[in-house]
mmCIF file of C-alpha atoms in Angstrom:
data_model
loop_
_atom_site.group_PDB
_atom_site.id
_atom_site.type_symbol
_atom_site.label_atom_id
_atom_site.label_comp_id
_atom_site.label_asym_id
_atom_site.label_seq_id
_atom_site.Cartn_x
_atom_site.Cartn_y
_atom_site.Cartn_z
ATOM 1 C CA MET A 18 0.000 0.000 0.000
ATOM 2 C CA ARG A 19 1.454 3.367 -1.060
ATOM 3 C CA LEU A 20 0.125 6.483 0.612
ATOM 4 C CA PHE A 21 0.217 9.987 -0.751
ATOM 5 C CA GLN A 22 2.983 11.858 1.078
ATOM 6 C CA LEU A 23 1.985 15.401 1.996
ATOM 7 C CA SER A 24 4.454 18.232 1.598
ATOM 8 C CA LEU A 25 5.075 20.788 4.306
ATOM 9 C CA HIS A 26 5.111 23.429 1.588
ATOM 10 C CA SER A 27 1.703 22.647 0.095
ATOM 11 C CA LEU A 28 -1.804 22.206 1.482
ATOM 12 C CA ASN A 29 -2.879 19.977 -1.394
ATOM 13 C CA PHE A 30 -4.558 16.650 -0.612
ATOM 14 C CA PRO A 31 -5.407 13.845 -3.004
ATOM 15 C CA ALA A 32 -9.100 13.474 -3.791
ATOM 16 C CA PRO A 33 -11.015 11.588 -1.051
ATOM 17 C CA GLU A 34 -12.042 9.029 -3.675
ATOM 18 C CA MET A 35 -8.395 7.886 -3.774
ATOM 19 C CA ALA A 36 -8.548 6.663 -0.158
ATOM 20 C CA CYS A 37 -7.806 3.032 0.641
ATOM 21 C CA LYS A 38 -10.569 0.501 1.029
ATOM 22 C CA GLU A 39 -8.495 -1.298 3.678
ATOM 23 C CA PRO A 40 -7.910 0.252 6.109
ATOM 24 C CA ASN A 41 -11.079 2.050 5.178
ATOM 25 C CA GLY A 42 -10.482 5.680 4.317
ATOM 26 C CA LEU A 43 -6.731 5.992 4.808
ATOM 27 C CA LEU A 44 -5.717 8.652 2.286
ATOM 28 C CA ALA A 45 -2.378 10.318 3.042
ATOM 29 C CA MET A 46 0.402 10.778 5.563
ATOM 30 C CA GLY A 47 2.672 13.572 6.710
ATOM 31 C CA GLY A 48 2.256 17.313 6.561
ATOM 32 C CA ASP A 49 1.477 19.158 9.771
ATOM 33 C CA LEU A 50 -1.440 20.229 11.952
ATOM 34 C CA SER A 51 -1.383 23.909 11.078
ATOM 35 C CA SER A 52 -4.736 25.670 11.231
ATOM 36 C CA ALA A 53 -4.630 26.289 7.478
ATOM 37 C CA ARG A 54 -4.060 22.606 6.703
ATOM 38 C CA LEU A 55 -6.717 21.384 9.128
ATOM 39 C CA LEU A 56 -9.301 23.790 7.725
ATOM 40 C CA HIS A 57 -8.402 22.803 4.163
ATOM 41 C CA ALA A 58 -8.703 19.118 5.060
ATOM 42 C CA TYR A 59 -12.066 19.364 6.816
ATOM 43 C CA HIS A 60 -13.511 21.400 3.960
ATOM 44 C CA GLN A 61 -12.743 18.368 1.768
ATOM 45 C CA GLY A 62 -14.140 15.776 4.176
ATOM 46 C CA ILE A 63 -10.683 14.694 5.380
ATOM 47 C CA PHE A 64 -9.533 14.435 8.996
ATOM 48 C CA PRO A 65 -6.339 13.395 10.872
ATOM 49 C CA TRP A 66 -6.242 10.317 13.089
ATOM 50 C CA PHE A 67 -2.991 8.761 14.308
ATOM 51 C CA SER A 68 -1.338 7.304 17.376
ATOM 52 C CA ILE A 69 1.549 8.653 19.432
ATOM 53 C CA GLY A 70 4.806 7.906 17.635
ATOM 54 C CA ASP A 71 3.144 7.476 14.231
ATOM 55 C CA PRO A 72 3.270 9.953 11.351
ATOM 56 C CA ILE A 73 0.191 12.116 10.866
ATOM 57 C CA LEU A 74 -2.367 10.009 8.990
ATOM 58 C CA TRP A 75 -5.282 11.531 7.058
ATOM 59 C CA TRP A 76 -8.616 9.761 6.474
ATOM 60 C CA SER A 77 -11.833 9.998 4.486
ATOM 61 C CA PRO A 78 -13.821 6.792 5.099
ATOM 62 C CA ASP A 79 -16.595 5.395 2.941
ATOM 63 C CA PRO A 80 -19.275 5.139 4.200
ATOM 64 C CA ARG A 81 -19.314 8.146 6.524
ATOM 65 C CA ALA A 82 -21.025 8.147 9.929
ATOM 66 C CA VAL A 83 -23.356 11.100 10.454
ATOM 67 C CA LEU A 84 -26.110 12.181 12.810
ATOM 68 C CA PHE A 85 -29.030 14.214 11.533
ATOM 69 C CA PRO A 86 -30.207 16.377 14.464
ATOM 70 C CA ASP A 87 -33.848 15.696 13.605
ATOM 71 C CA CYS A 88 -33.183 11.966 13.996
ATOM 72 C CA PHE A 89 -31.498 11.980 17.407
ATOM 73 C CA HIS A 90 -32.633 8.866 19.269
ATOM 74 C CA LEU A 91 -33.491 9.519 22.909
ATOM 75 C CA SER A 92 -34.253 6.270 24.703
ATOM 76 C CA ARG A 93 -37.006 6.168 27.294
ATOM 77 C CA SER A 94 -34.480 5.703 30.084
ATOM 78 C CA MET A 95 -32.397 8.643 28.818
ATOM 79 C CA LYS A 96 -35.535 10.770 28.505
ATOM 80 C CA ARG A 97 -36.408 10.053 32.141
ATOM 81 C CA PHE A 98 -32.829 10.822 33.180
ATOM 82 C CA HIS A 99 -32.824 14.109 31.274
ATOM 83 C CA GLN A 100 -36.091 15.225 32.866
ATOM 84 C CA ARG A 101 -34.432 15.069 36.281
ATOM 85 C CA SER A 102 -30.924 15.808 35.059
ATOM 86 C CA PRO A 103 -28.435 17.069 37.657
ATOM 87 C CA TYR A 104 -26.379 18.655 34.884
ATOM 88 C CA GLN A 105 -25.946 22.084 33.350
ATOM 89 C CA VAL A 106 -24.749 22.377 29.749
ATOM 90 C CA SER A 107 -22.802 25.254 28.173
ATOM 91 C CA VAL A 108 -21.023 26.013 24.920
ATOM 92 C CA ASN A 109 -17.479 27.416 24.597
ATOM 93 C CA HIS A 110 -16.946 28.037 28.288
ATOM 94 C CA ASP A 111 -13.781 25.941 28.627
ATOM 95 C CA PHE A 112 -12.474 24.432 25.386
ATOM 96 C CA ARG A 113 -9.094 23.508 26.845
ATOM 97 C CA GLN A 114 -10.573 21.533 29.721
ATOM 98 C CA VAL A 115 -12.906 19.660 27.356
ATOM 99 C CA ILE A 116 -10.219 18.553 24.908
ATOM 100 C CA GLU A 117 -7.962 17.553 27.783
ATOM 101 C CA GLY A 118 -10.861 15.549 29.214
ATOM 102 C CA CYS A 119 -11.354 13.806 25.873
ATOM 103 C CA ALA A 120 -7.629 13.014 25.777
ATOM 104 C CA SER A 121 -7.415 11.631 29.312
ATOM 105 C CA GLU A 122 -10.649 9.631 29.530
ATOM 106 C CA ARG A 123 -9.538 6.910 27.109
ATOM 107 C CA HIS A 124 -8.620 3.629 28.806
ATOM 108 C CA GLU A 125 -7.595 2.120 25.441
ATOM 109 C CA GLY A 126 -5.201 4.981 24.724
ATOM 110 C CA THR A 127 -5.733 8.217 22.865
ATOM 111 C CA TRP A 128 -4.968 9.789 19.515
ATOM 112 C CA ILE A 129 -5.466 13.237 21.081
ATOM 113 C CA THR A 130 -1.794 13.933 21.637
ATOM 114 C CA PRO A 131 -0.428 17.208 23.051
ATOM 115 C CA GLN A 132 0.271 18.152 19.416
ATOM 116 C CA VAL A 133 -3.413 17.628 18.556
ATOM 117 C CA CYS A 134 -4.555 19.534 21.641
ATOM 118 C CA HIS A 135 -2.429 22.554 20.715
ATOM 119 C CA ALA A 136 -3.644 22.481 17.102
ATOM 120 C CA TRP A 137 -7.297 22.414 18.118
ATOM 121 C CA GLN A 138 -6.851 25.125 20.718
ATOM 122 C CA ARG A 139 -5.507 27.326 17.922
ATOM 123 C CA LEU A 140 -8.595 26.533 15.851
ATOM 124 C CA HIS A 141 -10.756 27.463 18.825
ATOM 125 C CA GLN A 142 -8.952 30.784 19.225
ATOM 126 C CA LEU A 143 -9.628 31.457 15.539
ATOM 127 C CA GLY A 144 -13.342 30.763 16.031
ATOM 128 C CA HIS A 145 -13.544 27.477 14.097
ATOM 129 C CA ALA A 146 -13.513 24.893 16.889
ATOM 130 C CA HIS A 147 -16.083 24.721 19.682
ATOM 131 C CA SER A 148 -16.743 22.856 22.892
ATOM 132 C CA VAL A 149 -19.831 21.749 24.756
ATOM 133 C CA GLU A 150 -19.426 21.366 28.520
ATOM 134 C CA VAL A 151 -21.498 19.353 30.983
ATOM 135 C CA TRP A 152 -21.247 20.541 34.569
ATOM 136 C CA GLN A 153 -22.408 19.194 37.914
ATOM 137 C CA ASP A 154 -22.163 21.557 40.857
ATOM 138 C CA GLY A 155 -19.493 23.584 39.056
ATOM 139 C CA THR A 156 -17.343 20.583 38.107
ATOM 140 C CA LEU A 157 -16.835 19.500 34.505
ATOM 141 C CA VAL A 158 -18.168 15.943 34.166
ATOM 142 C CA GLY A 159 -18.420 15.534 30.390
ATOM 143 C CA GLY A 160 -18.392 17.242 27.051
ATOM 144 C CA LEU A 161 -17.529 17.185 23.382
ATOM 145 C CA TYR A 162 -15.659 19.287 20.851
ATOM 146 C CA GLY A 163 -15.475 19.713 17.105
ATOM 147 C CA MET A 164 -15.401 22.120 14.179
ATOM 148 C CA SER A 165 -18.203 24.144 12.608
ATOM 149 C CA LEU A 166 -18.382 24.189 8.820
ATOM 150 C CA GLY A 167 -21.454 26.188 7.884
ATOM 151 C CA GLN A 168 -24.484 24.023 8.670
ATOM 152 C CA VAL A 169 -22.284 20.997 9.383
ATOM 153 C CA PHE A 170 -20.608 20.302 12.719
ATOM 154 C CA CYS A 171 -17.651 17.918 12.598
ATOM 155 C CA GLY A 172 -17.673 16.127 15.935
ATOM 156 C CA GLU A 173 -14.225 15.013 17.047
ATOM 157 C CA SER A 174 -14.505 13.411 20.464
ATOM 158 C CA MET A 175 -16.572 13.309 23.652
ATOM 159 C CA PHE A 176 -15.988 12.149 27.202
ATOM 160 C CA SER A 177 -17.979 11.311 30.302
ATOM 161 C CA ARG A 178 -17.047 11.187 33.975
ATOM 162 C CA ARG A 179 -20.607 10.737 35.254
ATOM 163 C CA GLU A 180 -23.649 8.776 34.156
ATOM 164 C CA ASN A 181 -24.969 9.886 30.743
ATOM 165 C CA ALA A 182 -22.810 13.024 30.691
ATOM 166 C CA SER A 183 -21.602 12.640 27.091
ATOM 167 C CA LYS A 184 -25.089 11.661 25.922
ATOM 168 C CA THR A 185 -26.423 14.795 27.598
ATOM 169 C CA ALA A 186 -23.779 16.900 25.831
ATOM 170 C CA LEU A 187 -24.690 15.533 22.405
ATOM 171 C CA PHE A 188 -28.457 15.628 22.987
ATOM 172 C CA VAL A 189 -28.535 19.228 24.211
ATOM 173 C CA PHE A 190 -26.106 20.371 21.520
ATOM 174 C CA SER A 191 -28.023 18.536 18.790
ATOM 175 C CA ASN A 192 -31.221 20.357 19.730
ATOM 176 C CA TYR A 193 -29.413 23.686 19.890
ATOM 177 C CA PHE A 194 -27.668 23.094 16.551
ATOM 178 C CA ARG A 195 -30.953 22.136 14.881
ATOM 179 C CA GLN A 196 -32.709 25.257 16.179
ATOM 180 C CA LEU A 197 -29.913 27.396 14.703
ATOM 181 C CA GLY A 198 -30.347 25.794 11.279
ATOM 182 C CA GLY A 199 -27.675 23.094 11.573
ATOM 183 C CA LYS A 200 -28.287 20.166 9.250
ATOM 184 C CA LEU A 201 -25.747 17.459 9.996
ATOM 185 C CA ILE A 202 -23.282 16.329 12.671
ATOM 186 C CA ASP A 203 -20.317 14.406 11.288
ATOM 187 C CA CYS A 204 -19.386 11.410 13.463
ATOM 188 C CA GLN A 205 -16.658 10.160 11.076
ATOM 189 C CA VAL A 206 -16.818 6.434 11.911
ATOM 190 C CA LEU A 207 -19.789 4.581 13.377
ATOM 191 C CA ASN A 208 -19.480 3.038 16.838
ATOM 192 C CA PRO A 209 -22.002 1.487 19.262
ATOM 193 C CA HIS A 210 -22.291 4.688 21.299
ATOM 194 C CA THR A 211 -23.175 6.977 18.382
ATOM 195 C CA THR A 212 -25.349 4.277 16.805
ATOM 196 C CA SER A 213 -27.459 4.138 19.967
ATOM 197 C CA LEU A 214 -28.031 7.892 19.627
ATOM 198 C CA GLY A 215 -29.237 7.728 16.029
ATOM 199 C CA ALA A 216 -26.061 8.002 13.944
ATOM 200 C CA VAL A 217 -26.175 6.277 10.556
ATOM 201 C CA GLU A 218 -23.815 5.627 7.660
ATOM 202 C CA ILE A 219 -24.136 7.376 4.313
ATOM 203 C CA PRO A 220 -21.953 7.071 1.194
ATOM 204 C CA ARG A 221 -18.885 9.295 1.260
ATOM 205 C CA ALA A 222 -20.034 10.902 -1.984
ATOM 206 C CA ASP A 223 -23.299 11.951 -0.307
ATOM 207 C CA TYR A 224 -21.430 13.410 2.660
ATOM 208 C CA LEU A 225 -19.096 15.393 0.401
ATOM 209 C CA GLU A 226 -22.043 16.733 -1.584
ATOM 210 C CA TYR A 227 -23.828 17.701 1.629
ATOM 211 C CA LEU A 228 -20.705 19.454 2.854
ATOM 212 C CA LYS A 229 -20.337 21.325 -0.429
ATOM 213 C CA LYS A 230 -23.934 22.583 -0.329
ATOM 214 C CA THR A 231 -24.040 23.708 3.298
ATOM 215 C CA ILE A 232 -20.509 24.903 4.070
ATOM 216 C CA SER A 233 -21.230 28.315 2.537
ATOM 217 C CA GLN A 234 -24.198 28.873 4.866
ATOM 218 C CA PRO A 235 -22.627 29.768 8.225
ATOM 219 C CA LEU A 236 -24.639 29.961 11.404
ATOM 220 C CA PRO A 237 -24.927 33.351 13.125
ATOM 221 C CA VAL A 238 -21.701 34.386 14.884
ATOM 222 C CA ARG A 239 -23.600 34.726 18.167
ATOM 223 C CA SER A 240 -24.329 30.988 17.995
ATOM 224 C CA TRP A 241 -20.856 30.220 19.311
ATOM 225 C CA GLN A 242 -20.588 32.875 21.996
ATOM 226 C CA PRO A 243 -20.080 31.340 25.462
ATOM 227 C CA GLN A 244 -23.520 30.676 26.859
ATOM 228 C CA GLN A 245 -25.669 28.323 28.891
ATOM 229 C CA LEU A 246 -27.655 25.824 26.804
ATOM 230 C CA PHE A 247 -29.397 23.844 29.545
#
């Protein structure tokens, strides 16, 4: 298997359609995690995912896992929990603490290296990356983070230190995003957790077309101002 080697002097990526079938979606290696490169990649439906000690690997899987906010699945038990929820939910109150929580709450190891954390904190400072925090009595107990691309939100990771905290983060954010005009939450690769919440797989070509149509329709700037959601 030969991968496209990215140059540090160019932001060009190969077309997503050139990605490997096995491992599914592996497209290129190398480059860096500069804000310009990350933004260029996500605009093309490409994202980095690699382990500590490995080169930067870039992916665009087919099919693509997505969650349509209108189709969020709230189980009866989760609905009962939410009605008596002990949590408060905010947006963009503490991005650094959320991404560090996502990095540390991974018993199987993490791809969110210090290098990744720094890159995403730069994106947050530039107004492209956002966090959702779940609090209990003033303590952060869960959350998620990702990137906004018009009416698409590219979810990167979530974590939970208390019962249903990450589910609460995604449920409250999904409702908020839908009310603002958001159309799709990118989950990248399907897993049992996101499946239970209503995520589905769609062809990569459909995801790229969706991204192309909605990326030029940004949500109001005030949408991402630090605020209480729940």
